[in-house]
Coordinates of C-alpha atoms in Angstrom, one line a residue:
X1 CA 9.7 34.8 -25.9
X2 CA 12.6 33.4 -23.9
X3 CA 14.0 29.9 -24.3
X4 CA 12.6 29.0 -20.9
X5 CA 9.0 29.0 -22.1
X6 CA 8.2 27.4 -25.5
X7 CA 4.9 27.7 -27.4
X8 CA 3.7 25.5 -30.2
X9 CA 0.3 25.9 -31.9
X10 CA -1.2 23.1 -34.0
X11 CA -4.6 24.3 -35.3
X12 CA -6.8 24.4 -32.2
X13 CA -4.3 23.0 -29.7
X14 CA -1.5 25.0 -28.0
X15 CA 1.4 23.4 -26.2
X16 CA 3.3 25.3 -23.5
X17 CA 6.6 23.7 -22.5
X18 CA 8.6 24.6 -19.4
X19 CA 12.1 24.6 -20.8
X20 CA 14.5 24.8 -18.0
X21 CA 15.6 21.1 -17.6
X22 CA 18.9 21.9 -16.0
X23 CA 16.9 23.2 -13.0
X24 CA 14.0 20.7 -13.1
X25 CA 11.8 23.2 -14.8
X26 CA 11.6 25.2 -11.6
X27 CA 9.8 28.5 -11.8
X28 CA 11.2 32.0 -11.3
X29 CA 9.0 35.1 -11.0
X30 CA 10.1 36.3 -14.5
X31 CA 9.3 32.9 -15.9
X32 CA 5.8 32.9 -14.4
X33 CA 5.2 36.4 -15.8
X34 CA 6.2 35.2 -19.2
X35 CA 4.0 32.1 -18.9
X36 CA 1.0 34.2 -17.9
X37 CA 1.5 36.6 -20.8
X38 CA 1.5 33.7 -23.3
X39 CA -1.4 32.0 -21.5
X40 CA -3.6 35.2 -21.6
X41 CA -3.0 35.5 -25.3
X42 CA -4.1 31.9 -25.8
X43 CA -7.1 32.5 -23.5
X44 CA -8.3 35.3 -25.8
X45 CA -7.7 33.3 -29.0
X46 CA -11.1 31.9 -30.0
X47 CA -9.4 29.4 -32.4
X48 CA -7.7 27.7 -29.4
X49 CA -9.8 25.3 -27.3
X50 CA -7.1 23.1 -25.7
X51 CA -3.9 24.1 -23.9
X52 CA -1.3 21.4 -23.1
X53 CA 1.3 22.1 -20.4
X54 CA 4.4 19.9 -20.2
X55 CA 8.1 20.0 -19.2
X56 CA 11.3 19.5 -21.1
X57 CA 13.7 16.8 -19.9
X58 CA 13.5 14.7 -16.7
X59 CA 11.0 16.7 -14.7
X60 CA 7.5 18.1 -15.3
X61 CA 8.0 20.9 -12.8
X62 CA 9.7 21.2 -9.4
X63 CA 8.0 24.3 -8.1
X64 CA 9.6 27.6 -7.3
X65 CA 13.3 28.1 -8.0
X66 CA 14.4 28.8 -4.4
X67 CA 17.9 30.1 -5.4
X68 CA 16.4 32.6 -7.8
X69 CA 13.5 34.0 -5.7
X70 CA 13.4 36.2 -2.7
X71 CA 14.0 33.5 -0.1
X72 CA 17.1 34.4 1.9
X73 CA 19.8 31.9 2.7
X74 CA 21.2 34.1 5.5
X75 CA 19.6 33.3 9.0
X76 CA 18.5 36.3 11.1
X77 CA 20.0 36.6 14.6
X78 CA 18.4 37.7 17.9
X79 CA 20.2 41.0 17.6
X80 CA 18.2 42.1 14.6
X81 CA 16.2 44.6 16.7
X82 CA 19.4 46.5 17.5
X83 CA 20.5 46.7 13.9
X84 CA 18.7 48.8 11.4
X85 CA 20.3 46.9 8.5
X86 CA 18.7 43.7 9.8
X87 CA 15.4 45.5 10.1
X88 CA 15.7 46.5 6.5
X89 CA 16.5 42.9 5.6
X90 CA 13.3 41.7 7.3
X91 CA 11.3 44.3 5.4
X92 CA 13.0 43.2 2.2
X93 CA 12.2 39.5 2.9
X94 CA 8.6 40.2 3.8
X95 CA 8.1 42.3 0.6
X96 CA 9.8 39.7 -1.5
X97 CA 7.7 36.9 0.0
X98 CA 4.5 38.9 -0.5
X99 CA 5.4 39.5 -4.2
X100 CA 6.1 35.7 -4.6
X101 CA 2.7 34.9 -2.9
X102 CA 0.8 37.3 -5.1
X103 CA 2.3 36.2 -8.4
X104 CA 2.2 32.5 -7.4
X105 CA -1.5 32.8 -6.5
X106 CA -2.2 34.6 -9.8
X107 CA -0.4 31.9 -11.7
X108 CA -2.5 29.1 -10.4
X109 CA -5.8 31.0 -10.4
X110 CA -5.3 32.1 -14.0
X111 CA -4.8 28.4 -15.1
X112 CA -7.6 27.1 -12.9
X113 CA -10.2 29.6 -14.1
X114 CA -9.4 29.3 -17.8
X115 CA -12.3 28.7 -20.2
X116 CA -10.0 26.4 -22.2
X117 CA -9.5 22.8 -21.4
X118 CA -6.0 22.4 -19.8
X119 CA -4.1 19.1 -20.2
X120 CA -1.0 18.4 -18.1
X121 CA 1.3 16.2 -20.1
X122 CA 3.3 14.9 -17.2
X123 CA 6.7 13.7 -18.6
X124 CA 8.4 13.1 -15.2
X125 CA 8.4 13.8 -11.4
X126 CA 6.4 16.6 -10.0
X127 CA 7.6 18.4 -6.8
X128 CA 6.5 21.2 -4.6
X129 CA 4.7 23.9 -6.4
X130 CA 4.7 21.8 -9.6
X131 CA 2.0 19.7 -7.9
X132 CA -0.2 22.8 -7.7
X133 CA 0.3 23.3 -11.4
X134 CA -0.8 19.7 -12.0
X135 CA -3.8 20.1 -9.8
X136 CA -5.2 23.2 -11.6
X137 CA -5.3 21.4 -14.9
X138 CA -8.4 19.5 -16.1
X139 CA -6.9 16.4 -17.7
X140 CA -3.7 14.8 -16.3
X141 CA -1.8 12.2 -18.2
X142 CA 1.5 10.9 -16.9
X143 CA 4.4 8.7 -18.0
X144 CA 4.2 5.9 -15.4
X145 CA 7.8 5.0 -16.1
X146 CA 9.1 8.3 -14.7
X147 CA 6.2 9.7 -12.7
X148 CA 5.9 10.5 -9.0
X149 CA 4.9 13.5 -7.0
X150 CA 6.2 14.6 -3.7
X151 CA 5.5 17.5 -1.3
X152 CA 9.2 18.1 -0.5
X153 CA 8.7 21.6 1.1
X154 CA 8.6 20.1 4.6
X155 CA 12.1 18.7 4.1
X156 CA 13.6 22.2 3.8
X157 CA 11.4 23.9 6.5
X158 CA 8.8 25.3 4.1
X159 CA 5.0 24.9 3.8
X160 CA 3.1 24.1 0.6
X161 CA 1.0 27.2 1.5
X162 CA -0.2 28.6 -1.8
X163 CA -0.9 25.3 -3.5
X164 CA -2.8 23.9 -0.4
X165 CA -6.0 25.7 -1.5
X166 CA -6.0 23.7 -4.8
X167 CA -4.9 20.4 -3.3
X168 CA -7.0 19.9 -0.2
X169 CA -10.5 20.3 -1.8
X170 CA -9.6 17.6 -4.4
X171 CA -7.3 15.2 -2.5
X172 CA -9.1 15.5 0.9
X173 CA -7.9 16.3 4.4
X174 CA -6.6 12.9 5.4
X175 CA -4.5 12.2 2.3
X176 CA -3.2 15.7 2.0
X177 CA -2.1 15.8 5.6
X178 CA -0.3 12.4 5.2
X179 CA 1.5 13.4 1.9
X180 CA 2.4 16.9 3.0
X181 CA 3.7 15.8 6.5
X182 CA 5.8 12.9 5.3
X183 CA 7.0 14.3 1.9
X184 CA 6.7 10.7 0.6
X185 CA 6.9 9.9 -3.1
X186 CA 3.5 9.0 -4.6
X187 CA 3.8 6.9 -7.7
X188 CA 1.4 6.3 -10.6
X189 CA -0.6 3.4 -9.0
X190 CA -1.4 5.4 -5.9
X191 CA -2.1 8.6 -7.8
X192 CA -4.6 6.7 -10.0
X193 CA -6.2 5.2 -6.9
X194 CA -6.5 8.6 -5.4
X195 CA -8.3 9.8 -8.5
X196 CA -5.9 12.6 -9.3
X197 CA -4.5 11.3 -12.6
X198 CA -6.7 10.7 -15.6
X199 CA -4.7 8.0 -17.1
X200 CA -1.1 6.8 -17.5
X201 CA 1.2 5.9 -20.3
X202 CA 4.0 3.3 -20.5
X203 CA 6.7 5.5 -22.1
X204 CA 7.2 8.8 -23.9
X205 CA 5.7 7.5 -27.2
X206 CA 2.6 6.2 -25.4
X207 CA 2.3 9.5 -23.5
X208 CA 2.2 11.3 -26.9
X209 CA -0.4 8.8 -28.1
X210 CA -2.6 9.2 -24.9
X211 CA -2.5 13.0 -25.1
X212 CA -3.5 12.8 -28.8
X213 CA -6.4 10.5 -27.9
X214 CA -7.7 12.9 -25.3
X215 CA -7.1 15.9 -27.6
X216 CA -9.2 14.2 -30.3
X217 CA -12.1 13.6 -27.9
X218 CA -12.0 17.2 -26.7
X219 CA -11.9 18.7 -30.2
X220 CA -15.2 17.0 -30.9
X221 CA -16.8 18.9 -28.0
X222 CA -18.2 22.4 -28.3
X223 CA -15.5 24.8 -27.0
X224 CA -17.8 27.4 -25.3
X225 CA -19.8 24.6 -23.7
X226 CA -16.7 23.1 -22.3
X227 CA -15.8 26.4 -20.7
X228 CA -19.2 26.8 -19.3
X229 CA -19.1 23.2 -17.9
X230 CA -15.9 24.1 -16.1
X231 CA -17.6 27.2 -14.6
X232 CA -20.7 25.2 -13.6
X233 CA -18.6 22.6 -11.8
X234 CA -16.6 25.3 -10.0
X235 CA -19.8 27.1 -8.8
X236 CA -21.5 23.9 -7.6
X237 CA -18.3 22.9 -5.7
X238 CA -17.8 26.3 -4.1
X239 CA -18.3 26.6 -0.4
X240 CA -18.6 30.4 -0.7
X241 CA -21.9 30.3 -2.6
X242 CA -25.2 29.3 -0.9
X243 CA -27.5 26.8 -2.4
X244 CA -30.1 29.3 -3.6
X245 CA -27.5 31.1 -5.7
X246 CA -26.2 27.8 -7.0
X247 CA -29.7 26.9 -8.1
X248 CA -30.2 30.3 -9.8
X249 CA -26.9 29.9 -11.6
X250 CA -27.9 26.4 -12.8
X251 CA -31.3 27.7 -14.0
X252 CA -29.6 30.6 -15.8
X253 CA -27.1 28.3 -17.5
X254 CA -29.9 25.9 -18.7
X255 CA -31.9 28.7 -20.2
X256 CA -28.9 30.2 -22.0
X257 CA -27.8 26.8 -23.1
X258 CA -31.0 26.1 -25.1
X259 CA -30.6 29.3 -27.1
X260 CA -26.8 29.3 -27.6
X261 CA -25.4 29.3 -31.1
X262 CA -23.4 26.1 -30.3
X263 CA -26.5 24.3 -29.2
X264 CA -28.4 25.3 -32.4
X265 CA -25.4 24.2 -34.5
X266 CA -24.9 21.0 -32.6
X267 CA -28.5 19.9 -32.6
X268 CA -28.9 20.7 -36.3
X269 CA -25.8 18.7 -37.1
X270 CA -27.0 15.8 -35.0
X271 CA -30.4 15.7 -36.7
X272 CA -28.7 15.7 -40.1
X273 CA -26.3 13.0 -38.9
X274 CA -23.3 15.3 -39.5
X275 CA -20.3 16.0 -37.3
X276 CA -20.4 19.6 -35.9
X277 CA -17.7 21.9 -37.1
X278 CA -17.2 24.1 -34.0
X279 CA -14.6 26.4 -35.6
X280 CA -16.2 27.2 -39.0
X281 CA -19.7 28.0 -38.0
X282 CA -19.1 31.6 -36.9
X283 CA -20.1 31.0 -33.3

């Protein structure tokens, strides 16, 4: 594991820290690959039910590291059609852009589709693709002293293309259009009003406390049931699945739920006025 991605595991909770504060915790392709490798291991670890994602230093995440990805800083001229070197340059740029698109989409989709509960512990400002990272998490807790988010892509001639598919369905057309076109800074109060932040903290110590409070609440919930709840909500919210298939899925989940080991254990504990132990019941 490199020093750019840090992993800490405390019983049933894993914390992944983006550790590139000197560059605003911006992401390179190699950094994303390493993140995904760690994330997949956690996804397959049945003893982990919560994954916290945070950043080291001033920023939470500032998106892709433009100086270390395949985005060229050399403009193409109108003579490119006469120059085979420039044709090769165009092919190289297109191939690099496609690779960035594919790994970027994989990065967000992997987090979004996780069966674990993902908490973003937002220690500071969130820019560009970092907003996509924030939006694919389930619980979002920010330090209101340092927090704001900003779609700054438009200020350098770029589009928030990949992350738009995660932002628009949740934030809505009108707000998304406003925020992406203006590149304005959205601070804690507005983010809370928009319903995209779970809660805020007054400082770093309070941020740690709020994350611990949510972690405690989540650890009292059945891990597999939480994963199925996430899937249920995703299916119901999908525009690619018709109503009949949604109803069939809901029916299937209800029937399976009543016979699940977690439900049997949980109901038994409830009837005996005990606290369920989700990690020692061999479920």
